[in-house]
XYZ file of C-alpha atoms in Angstrom:
610
model
C 76.100 92.420 174.266
C 72.211 92.919 174.325
C 72.667 96.482 175.668
C 75.073 97.330 172.783
C 72.561 96.133 170.435
C 69.792 98.192 171.958
C 71.959 101.379 171.593
C 72.691 100.702 168.230
C 68.901 100.333 167.376
C 68.319 103.806 169.187
C 71.119 105.434 167.177
C 69.717 103.887 164.039
C 66.249 105.546 165.078
C 67.873 108.945 165.649
C 69.421 108.780 162.199
C 66.358 107.836 160.570
C 64.500 110.753 162.109
C 67.441 112.999 160.991
C 67.221 111.922 157.315
C 63.431 112.433 157.277
C 63.694 116.027 158.823
C 66.501 116.714 155.973
C 64.135 115.452 153.481
C 61.296 117.676 154.760
C 63.433 120.821 154.893
C 64.682 120.098 151.401
C 61.268 120.084 150.077
C 60.410 123.407 152.103
C 63.542 124.960 150.705
C 62.578 124.122 146.862
C 64.530 120.976 146.524
C 62.840 118.138 144.244
C 61.578 115.150 145.847
C 62.762 113.297 142.439
C 66.179 114.021 143.615
C 65.794 111.711 146.626
C 67.342 108.180 146.691
C 64.704 105.611 147.241
C 65.214 103.728 150.518
C 61.851 102.390 150.904
C 61.796 99.513 148.363
C 58.857 97.232 148.023
C 57.873 97.530 151.751
C 56.763 101.266 150.977
C 58.822 102.407 153.940
C 58.831 99.173 155.810
C 62.284 98.579 157.222
C 63.974 95.117 155.769
C 64.288 93.695 159.242
C 65.354 90.143 158.016
C 67.583 91.342 155.063
C 65.074 89.540 152.786
C 65.455 92.066 149.718
C 68.034 92.057 146.903
C 69.060 95.671 147.888
C 70.427 94.078 151.349
C 71.868 90.864 149.755
C 75.455 91.703 150.464
C 74.938 93.717 153.809
C 75.657 92.169 156.990
C 72.523 92.164 159.374
C 71.849 91.542 163.002
C 69.729 88.218 163.543
C 67.323 89.843 165.888
C 64.123 88.002 167.508
C 63.005 89.582 170.398
C 66.712 89.890 171.342
C 69.885 88.967 169.230
C 69.257 85.398 168.303
C 72.056 83.133 169.242
C 72.779 79.466 170.018
C 69.866 77.153 170.001
C 67.262 79.726 169.450
C 69.215 80.962 166.250
C 69.148 77.269 164.978
C 65.476 77.077 165.593
C 64.592 80.351 163.837
C 63.702 79.692 160.227
C 64.283 83.299 159.162
C 67.943 83.167 160.239
C 69.055 79.658 160.388
C 71.703 78.629 157.947
C 72.229 75.202 159.058
C 76.001 73.984 158.534
C 76.497 77.143 156.385
C 77.377 79.299 159.348
C 80.992 80.273 159.335
C 83.497 79.735 161.925
C 83.307 83.483 162.870
C 79.637 83.400 163.146
C 79.732 80.328 165.184
C 81.937 82.012 167.588
C 80.060 85.259 167.657
C 76.659 83.469 168.163
C 77.358 80.738 170.696
C 77.016 78.043 167.979
C 80.444 76.482 168.460
C 79.770 72.663 169.347
C 75.975 72.860 168.414
C 77.014 71.993 164.777
C 79.466 69.370 163.411
C 82.844 71.287 162.449
C 82.287 71.342 158.663
C 81.127 74.433 157.003
C 79.009 74.038 153.841
C 78.011 76.436 151.122
C 74.573 77.125 150.329
C 75.039 75.591 146.897
C 76.302 72.248 148.329
C 73.254 72.046 150.864
C 71.096 72.767 147.925
C 72.647 69.822 146.020
C 72.127 67.467 148.931
C 68.679 68.419 149.549
C 67.836 67.880 145.906
C 69.266 64.317 145.793
C 67.252 63.545 148.959
C 64.097 65.002 147.437
C 64.494 62.867 144.181
C 64.825 59.764 146.386
C 61.190 60.092 147.316
C 58.762 58.214 144.874
C 55.318 59.593 146.416
C 54.595 62.908 145.549
C 53.156 63.766 148.923
C 56.431 62.761 150.583
C 58.122 65.312 148.534
C 55.573 67.981 149.814
C 56.103 67.187 153.293
C 59.854 67.166 152.807
C 59.606 70.691 151.416
C 57.195 72.022 154.144
C 59.743 70.837 157.004
C 62.734 72.677 155.195
C 60.413 75.826 155.014
C 59.798 75.476 158.842
C 63.527 74.839 159.523
C 65.527 76.992 156.859
C 63.252 79.546 154.948
C 66.140 80.830 152.542
C 67.276 77.386 151.684
C 63.671 76.606 150.993
C 63.090 79.442 148.729
C 66.686 78.707 147.020
C 65.574 75.527 146.113
C 62.147 76.416 144.938
C 63.379 79.261 142.833
C 66.425 77.244 141.261
C 64.463 74.151 140.477
C 60.976 75.767 139.921
C 59.696 73.680 137.186
C 60.714 70.539 138.896
C 59.276 71.414 142.298
C 56.259 73.266 141.629
C 53.827 70.539 141.248
C 54.962 69.233 144.665
C 54.587 72.713 146.411
C 51.483 73.496 144.575
C 48.847 71.878 142.312
C 48.366 68.764 141.858
C 50.179 67.682 145.007
C 48.728 70.493 147.403
C 45.134 68.901 146.739
C 46.097 65.592 148.287
C 47.950 67.529 150.934
C 44.499 69.287 151.792
C 42.684 65.995 151.747
C 45.095 64.594 154.338
C 46.024 67.800 156.150
C 44.919 66.461 159.489
C 46.983 63.406 159.334
C 50.213 65.188 158.079
C 49.624 68.265 160.282
C 52.878 68.860 162.481
C 53.264 72.478 162.873
C 50.882 75.386 162.270
C 51.222 77.451 159.352
C 49.287 80.633 159.221
C 46.207 81.940 161.093
C 43.211 80.070 161.894
C 40.150 82.187 162.482
C 36.939 80.171 163.416
C 33.383 80.935 164.403
C 34.564 80.650 168.128
C 36.622 83.841 167.536
C 33.627 85.793 166.417
C 33.593 89.248 168.036
C 37.564 89.322 168.569
C 38.980 88.755 165.126
C 41.220 91.982 165.661
C 42.564 90.188 168.678
C 43.322 87.108 166.842
C 45.158 89.033 164.010
C 47.360 90.676 166.526
C 48.456 87.222 167.667
C 50.456 86.757 164.456
C 54.089 87.672 165.129
C 54.837 89.551 162.089
C 53.235 93.071 161.891
C 54.381 94.345 158.509
C 52.066 92.197 156.493
C 51.534 93.170 152.821
C 49.623 90.200 151.313
C 46.917 87.850 152.891
C 45.587 84.602 151.003
C 42.360 83.695 152.713
C 40.254 80.693 152.048
C 37.108 79.229 153.816
C 37.937 75.725 152.282
C 34.587 75.282 150.341
C 35.863 74.708 147.024
C 39.419 73.486 147.044
C 40.609 72.910 143.574
C 38.178 70.437 142.033
C 38.081 68.495 145.276
C 35.069 70.346 146.990
C 34.642 71.105 150.613
C 37.960 70.535 152.492
C 36.919 72.617 155.547
C 39.772 73.888 157.780
C 42.318 71.576 155.880
C 42.134 73.983 153.031
C 44.903 75.814 154.789
C 47.329 74.024 152.361
C 46.152 76.569 149.672
C 46.992 79.826 151.197
C 50.408 78.391 152.486
C 51.237 77.139 149.128
C 50.264 80.287 147.207
C 52.228 82.453 149.467
C 55.296 80.511 149.098
C 54.799 81.076 145.353
C 54.264 84.839 145.931
C 57.779 84.825 147.506
C 59.535 82.496 145.156
C 57.982 83.599 141.773
C 57.086 87.337 142.846
C 59.803 88.068 145.180
C 57.269 89.274 147.880
C 59.007 88.997 151.312
C 58.041 85.796 153.170
C 57.703 87.985 156.474
C 55.036 90.132 154.650
C 52.731 87.203 153.787
C 49.945 85.778 155.860
C 48.038 82.664 155.003
C 44.542 82.650 156.774
C 41.619 79.945 156.881
C 38.376 81.039 158.135
C 36.778 77.838 159.598
C 32.912 78.057 159.609
C 32.437 74.380 159.429
C 32.290 71.862 156.878
C 29.628 69.825 154.872
C 31.966 67.147 154.074
C 30.583 64.052 156.060
C 33.967 62.267 155.731
C 35.859 64.942 157.454
C 33.347 65.372 160.158
C 33.817 61.735 160.964
C 37.633 61.649 160.715
C 39.140 61.391 164.185
C 42.177 63.610 162.903
C 40.207 66.393 161.451
C 41.650 69.725 162.766
C 38.574 72.034 162.164
C 35.150 72.711 163.810
C 32.915 69.754 163.921
C 29.916 71.212 162.535
C 28.035 71.851 159.212
C 28.818 75.194 157.579
C 27.450 78.493 158.826
C 25.722 80.400 155.808
C 23.747 83.504 155.534
C 23.957 86.281 158.181
C 26.221 84.404 160.547
C 28.759 83.877 157.794
C 28.324 87.309 156.408
C 29.052 89.111 159.754
C 32.041 86.858 160.382
C 33.413 87.825 156.987
C 32.629 91.491 157.543
C 34.288 91.659 160.899
C 37.292 89.839 159.297
C 37.706 92.402 156.326
C 37.308 95.357 158.817
C 39.914 93.849 161.244
C 42.298 93.467 158.490
C 42.116 97.088 157.257
C 42.309 98.383 160.808
C 45.333 96.314 161.746
C 47.055 96.494 158.550
C 46.112 99.595 156.787
C 44.437 100.423 153.599
C 47.188 98.866 151.114
C 47.107 95.448 152.409
C 46.263 92.936 149.516
C 43.660 90.433 150.339
C 43.546 87.533 147.851
C 40.197 85.567 148.201
C 41.135 81.610 147.279
C 38.841 78.725 146.807
C 35.467 80.068 147.943
C 32.464 78.555 146.717
C 30.791 80.187 143.698
C 28.006 81.962 145.531
C 30.190 83.444 148.023
C 33.108 84.101 145.662
C 31.261 86.429 143.530
C 29.280 88.217 146.467
C 32.768 88.977 148.285
C 34.539 90.298 145.286
C 31.502 92.455 144.369
C 30.992 93.743 147.999
C 34.843 94.485 148.842
C 36.441 95.569 145.665
C 35.600 99.221 145.993
C 36.357 99.341 149.650
C 39.485 97.083 149.920
C 42.493 95.986 147.870
C 40.900 92.663 147.083
C 41.556 89.948 144.306
C 39.946 86.591 143.679
C 42.390 84.365 141.828
C 39.852 81.815 140.810
C 37.868 84.488 139.201
C 40.469 87.212 137.938
C 43.822 85.255 137.918
C 42.479 82.356 136.160
C 41.063 84.682 133.642
C 44.159 86.625 133.274
C 46.496 83.465 132.637
C 43.906 82.088 130.058
C 43.496 85.457 128.282
C 47.342 85.371 128.065
C 47.515 82.017 126.535
C 44.734 82.894 123.878
C 46.578 86.081 122.986
C 49.692 84.285 122.545
C 47.887 81.543 120.629
C 46.537 84.026 118.024
C 49.915 83.872 116.165
C 49.226 80.305 115.292
C 45.396 80.587 114.837
C 45.624 83.838 112.983
C 43.226 86.794 113.130
C 42.584 89.062 116.261
C 40.604 88.002 119.349
C 37.347 89.562 117.833
C 37.523 87.100 115.063
C 37.126 83.883 117.215
C 34.174 82.096 118.772
C 34.679 80.694 122.266
C 32.827 77.838 124.048
C 33.074 77.124 127.627
C 32.388 73.905 129.463
C 31.796 75.202 132.835
C 30.128 78.263 134.040
C 31.369 78.754 137.547
C 33.930 81.238 139.009
C 36.543 80.365 136.581
C 34.383 80.075 133.395
C 32.750 83.304 133.858
C 35.783 85.164 135.015
C 37.681 84.216 131.834
C 34.795 84.845 129.550
C 34.282 88.449 131.061
C 38.084 89.356 130.702
C 38.072 88.055 126.950
C 35.180 90.225 126.342
C 36.660 93.299 127.897
C 39.956 92.596 126.012
C 37.859 92.649 122.685
C 36.000 95.610 123.878
C 39.196 97.504 124.553
C 40.778 96.731 121.312
C 37.681 97.296 119.029
C 35.756 99.843 121.020
C 32.778 97.549 120.574
C 30.524 97.762 123.958
C 31.157 94.857 126.120
C 27.545 93.906 126.119
C 28.069 93.079 122.254
C 31.716 91.416 122.767
C 30.084 88.912 125.040
C 28.004 87.512 122.128
C 31.044 85.776 120.812
C 31.360 83.656 123.915
C 29.115 80.692 124.673
C 28.826 78.735 128.004
C 27.624 75.368 128.722
C 26.986 74.310 132.269
C 25.326 71.101 133.754
C 22.062 71.730 132.140
C 23.377 72.363 128.835
C 24.057 75.590 126.616
C 23.183 78.814 128.422
C 20.473 80.488 126.439
C 17.965 83.377 126.894
C 14.992 81.031 127.320
C 16.877 79.664 130.629
C 17.448 83.341 131.973
C 14.907 83.290 134.812
C 16.225 80.164 136.365
C 20.022 81.253 136.154
C 22.414 82.395 138.707
C 23.097 86.082 138.351
C 26.785 85.665 137.154
C 25.420 83.342 134.311
C 22.900 85.874 133.032
C 25.053 87.951 130.847
C 25.839 84.836 128.986
C 22.320 83.742 128.019
C 22.174 84.556 124.273
C 19.457 83.910 121.845
C 19.527 80.344 120.566
C 17.652 77.010 120.607
C 18.171 74.911 123.779
C 21.233 72.590 123.408
C 21.661 69.642 126.107
C 24.941 68.138 125.246
C 28.414 69.681 124.719
C 28.990 67.751 121.386
C 25.902 69.275 119.772
C 26.866 72.776 121.197
C 30.212 72.455 119.447
C 28.524 71.324 116.155
C 26.009 74.043 116.199
C 28.234 77.067 117.598
C 31.415 76.081 115.617
C 33.858 77.426 118.101
C 37.438 77.940 117.295
C 38.419 77.929 121.108
C 37.147 75.210 123.398
C 37.756 75.833 127.158
C 36.992 73.335 130.058
C 36.604 74.859 133.599
C 33.915 72.314 134.670
C 36.046 70.476 137.453
C 34.880 67.263 135.902
C 37.456 64.720 134.202
C 37.257 63.161 130.820
C 34.271 65.324 129.639
C 36.230 66.456 126.365
C 35.600 63.101 124.811
C 37.111 61.723 121.493
C 33.873 62.815 119.580
C 34.100 66.461 121.060
C 37.631 66.913 120.086
C 37.264 65.314 116.709
C 34.382 67.654 116.241
C 36.564 70.554 116.982
C 39.316 69.133 114.696
C 36.956 68.961 111.707
C 35.803 72.760 112.114
C 39.240 74.150 112.629
C 42.637 73.400 111.024
C 44.294 74.362 114.442
C 41.848 73.964 117.285
C 42.634 75.536 120.542
C 41.833 73.270 123.538
C 42.317 74.468 127.079
C 41.570 71.653 129.616
C 41.926 73.759 132.781
C 40.270 71.927 135.638
C 42.611 70.834 138.565
C 43.992 68.427 139.924
C 45.270 66.206 136.816
C 42.428 63.608 137.652
C 39.859 66.333 136.799
C 41.184 67.557 133.505
C 38.776 67.528 130.798
C 41.260 65.619 128.563
C 44.907 64.789 128.515
C 47.602 66.133 126.295
C 47.858 62.873 124.632
C 44.177 62.758 123.807
C 44.058 66.095 122.487
C 47.088 65.640 120.123
C 46.268 62.133 119.071
C 42.409 62.876 118.401
C 43.275 66.048 116.333
C 46.209 64.189 114.648
C 48.729 66.525 116.051
C 46.790 69.724 114.790
C 45.611 70.798 118.310
C 47.132 73.909 120.251
C 46.684 72.556 123.925
C 47.273 73.848 127.435
C 46.002 72.279 130.834
C 45.653 73.513 134.276
C 47.735 70.873 135.838
C 51.079 69.768 134.060
C 51.333 66.964 131.505
C 54.551 65.458 130.142
C 55.683 66.067 126.553
C 54.195 63.749 124.044
C 55.483 62.396 120.822
C 53.250 61.819 117.974
C 54.236 60.896 114.401
C 57.780 61.591 115.315
C 57.063 65.182 116.487
C 57.373 65.995 120.229
C 54.612 68.275 121.352
C 55.253 70.297 124.654
C 51.888 70.987 126.419
C 51.518 74.459 127.867
C 50.236 74.791 131.542
C 47.861 77.606 132.224
C 48.949 77.931 135.860
C 47.817 81.048 137.756
C 51.279 81.099 139.154
C 52.304 83.022 135.954
C 50.102 85.869 137.116
C 49.187 86.439 140.699
C 53.028 86.844 141.954
C 53.761 89.541 139.318
C 50.400 91.262 139.864
C 50.556 91.241 143.589
C 54.127 92.520 143.353
C 53.179 95.182 141.172
C 50.305 96.393 143.285
C 52.675 96.305 146.375
C 55.619 98.239 145.005
C 53.149 100.969 143.672
C 51.133 101.296 146.748
C 47.835 100.546 144.880
C 44.725 100.889 146.784
C 42.287 99.203 144.499
C 42.385 96.385 142.032
C 41.016 97.499 138.522
C 40.172 95.202 135.379
C 42.707 97.009 133.185
C 45.303 95.906 135.426
C 44.510 92.203 134.767
C 44.352 93.013 131.101
C 47.987 94.544 131.283
C 49.104 91.453 133.280
C 47.668 89.104 130.303
C 49.476 91.133 127.681
C 52.795 91.344 129.595
C 52.720 87.396 129.817
C 51.732 86.871 126.346
C 54.643 89.136 125.113
C 57.054 86.884 126.971
C 56.574 83.828 124.623
C 59.398 83.419 122.377
C 59.859 81.963 118.785
C 61.630 79.166 120.450
C 58.441 78.423 122.619
C 55.909 78.838 119.563
C 58.167 76.136 117.626
C 57.509 73.562 120.390
C 53.763 74.319 120.433
C 53.988 76.566 123.714
C 51.534 79.307 124.325
C 53.321 80.215 127.801
C 56.787 80.788 128.365
C 58.700 78.293 130.379
C 58.694 78.751 134.431
C 62.474 78.833 134.475
C 62.262 82.474 133.637
C 59.289 83.278 135.851
C 61.128 86.012 138.008
C 61.955 87.785 134.958
C 58.313 87.426 133.653
C 56.939 88.465 137.094
C 59.121 91.738 137.026
C 57.679 92.614 133.614
C 54.110 91.789 134.745
C 54.637 93.874 138.012
C 56.041 96.875 135.988
C 53.086 96.687 133.320
C 50.468 96.539 136.421
C 52.183 99.362 138.269
C 52.231 101.586 135.252
C 48.565 101.113 134.774
C 47.961 101.843 138.454
C 49.853 105.131 137.999
C 47.971 105.948 134.933
C 44.586 105.247 136.696
C 45.682 107.514 139.538
C 45.270 104.370 142.127
C 49.013 104.197 143.165
C 50.041 106.029 146.194
C 53.876 105.498 146.166
C 55.296 108.584 145.031
C 57.338 109.746 143.152
C 56.799 107.104 140.359
C 60.122 105.051 139.861
C 61.681 105.983 136.448
C 62.279 102.454 135.456
C 59.601 100.029 136.866
C 61.070 96.825 135.672
C 64.390 97.419 137.294
C 62.626 98.732 140.375
C 60.416 95.572 140.520
C 63.639 93.361 140.211
C 65.603 95.526 142.939
C 62.394 94.825 145.311
C 62.498 91.213 144.845
C 63.194 88.798 147.869
C 66.545 87.078 147.558
C 67.058 83.728 149.185
C 70.845 84.141 149.403
C 72.130 83.631 153.008
C 73.355 86.949 154.784
C 76.440 87.085 156.771
C 75.937 87.802 160.456
C 77.806 90.348 162.511
């Protein structure tokens, strides 16, 4: 049987060579490449080994591992395992008879059973662990659950529950997910990358664990973030799970509690800094490019401010890199503000913005707003920045503080008298939009919110810090203190709230709206660099998805139930911009980019096995 399988593969290889030669000859003879059928899909020529894409949804596949997976090995392989959904014919063909109870269940019935089980858990972390266990056991069923019940399960797979999971990662750790690269591997990072079993990687999410959500330094236990982000790349953006690689770079931790924890899984030393840190990151970035090529997307995640800005500035011109905390957050917040203009009135340039928090998220959002205003008005970005004010831990950022400011805060130091407190800043700046990215809970006090309500008929209040405990104010507080006039969105989810007989549904400015579609757009077009204009396109595409029905409920973001459609539209707009800028390498350009994005998306429906 193995020999027959090998012969089939060899024949398939010969057929592939013939097709490529015919294509080449057709071009030489004057045939147009536009006449050729697109066989490559989102892989850009990478064969769909596991039958993951929608294009292969109804085609029978051979469940290869090193050999044809069968018997116990098939049941232990999450790529191919279907549990009780294996048909009698498949059980006979793959030596499963007797290894499973006689019943054959549909995937829909398996899904129903698992959702019943999950809903019985009362502790969010238990649901997180149950979902992670399912991902390790039956990959397609995991993604079927997540796609079909995205609004219910997203808070358990990602924020806010993932924050608690990172804090307790050492205690709940069972099986390794992703790749760990520590200082001990310095000098042989390429060798470590080659240990990962999948070779056709398209997206890497990497963290060093120094600034996990609003929880600070979690060291090696920050791995929960790349794992969670990549599961969303697949569920929401349709990127193949086999093409995703979560990585944690362990350079130590300054978290004393973790260093003293007997179950801590990382290096027991203080964080490496300076040259030692820079050399390891440089080796990592070079090794990734050497191993996976020019078009590998590297998403930086939850690096501390001082490293995040430097890494993005250093590698954005040499690698396909993207920082979700700086750029992803900015794009999703800009989309919410653009959508809210319908309720607020006027254009973006007519509004004044005040931020509490001047780190990665705050300055990233501020810069993208300034770029969008500049794009729409043709006013230089240096001037459009003057509509945007930032408050940090020392007060309003003004020009008299310029000498002592970190480099990424300096563009926001405008001429003004020093102002210490946020409340005073609201009173003198008179913003129409108040944005919280401080990572400190309860900082939008009753007095601050009431001041916003006295200045504006409809104040836009964005309380973006994660997790829920770090939110600047709750939805209930925002609606109550403004007598139901606020337009509100937050970083972590809040339940609908009833005030004076009207139900308000708070929006969630979740990065998961943007990065999966952005990633899909970059991959399917073979883009080699991320440009700011692509982020603006993603924002506009998301804002365009907000319907009349959503506005009527007070929402400035569309519901997550339509996220795959939203991601396909974002991917199409991002890809179109990449082609326009000459940064896309996948030629010819597909005629209908939305349809192409949808056809490239991973499907969680079970394949039938020969």
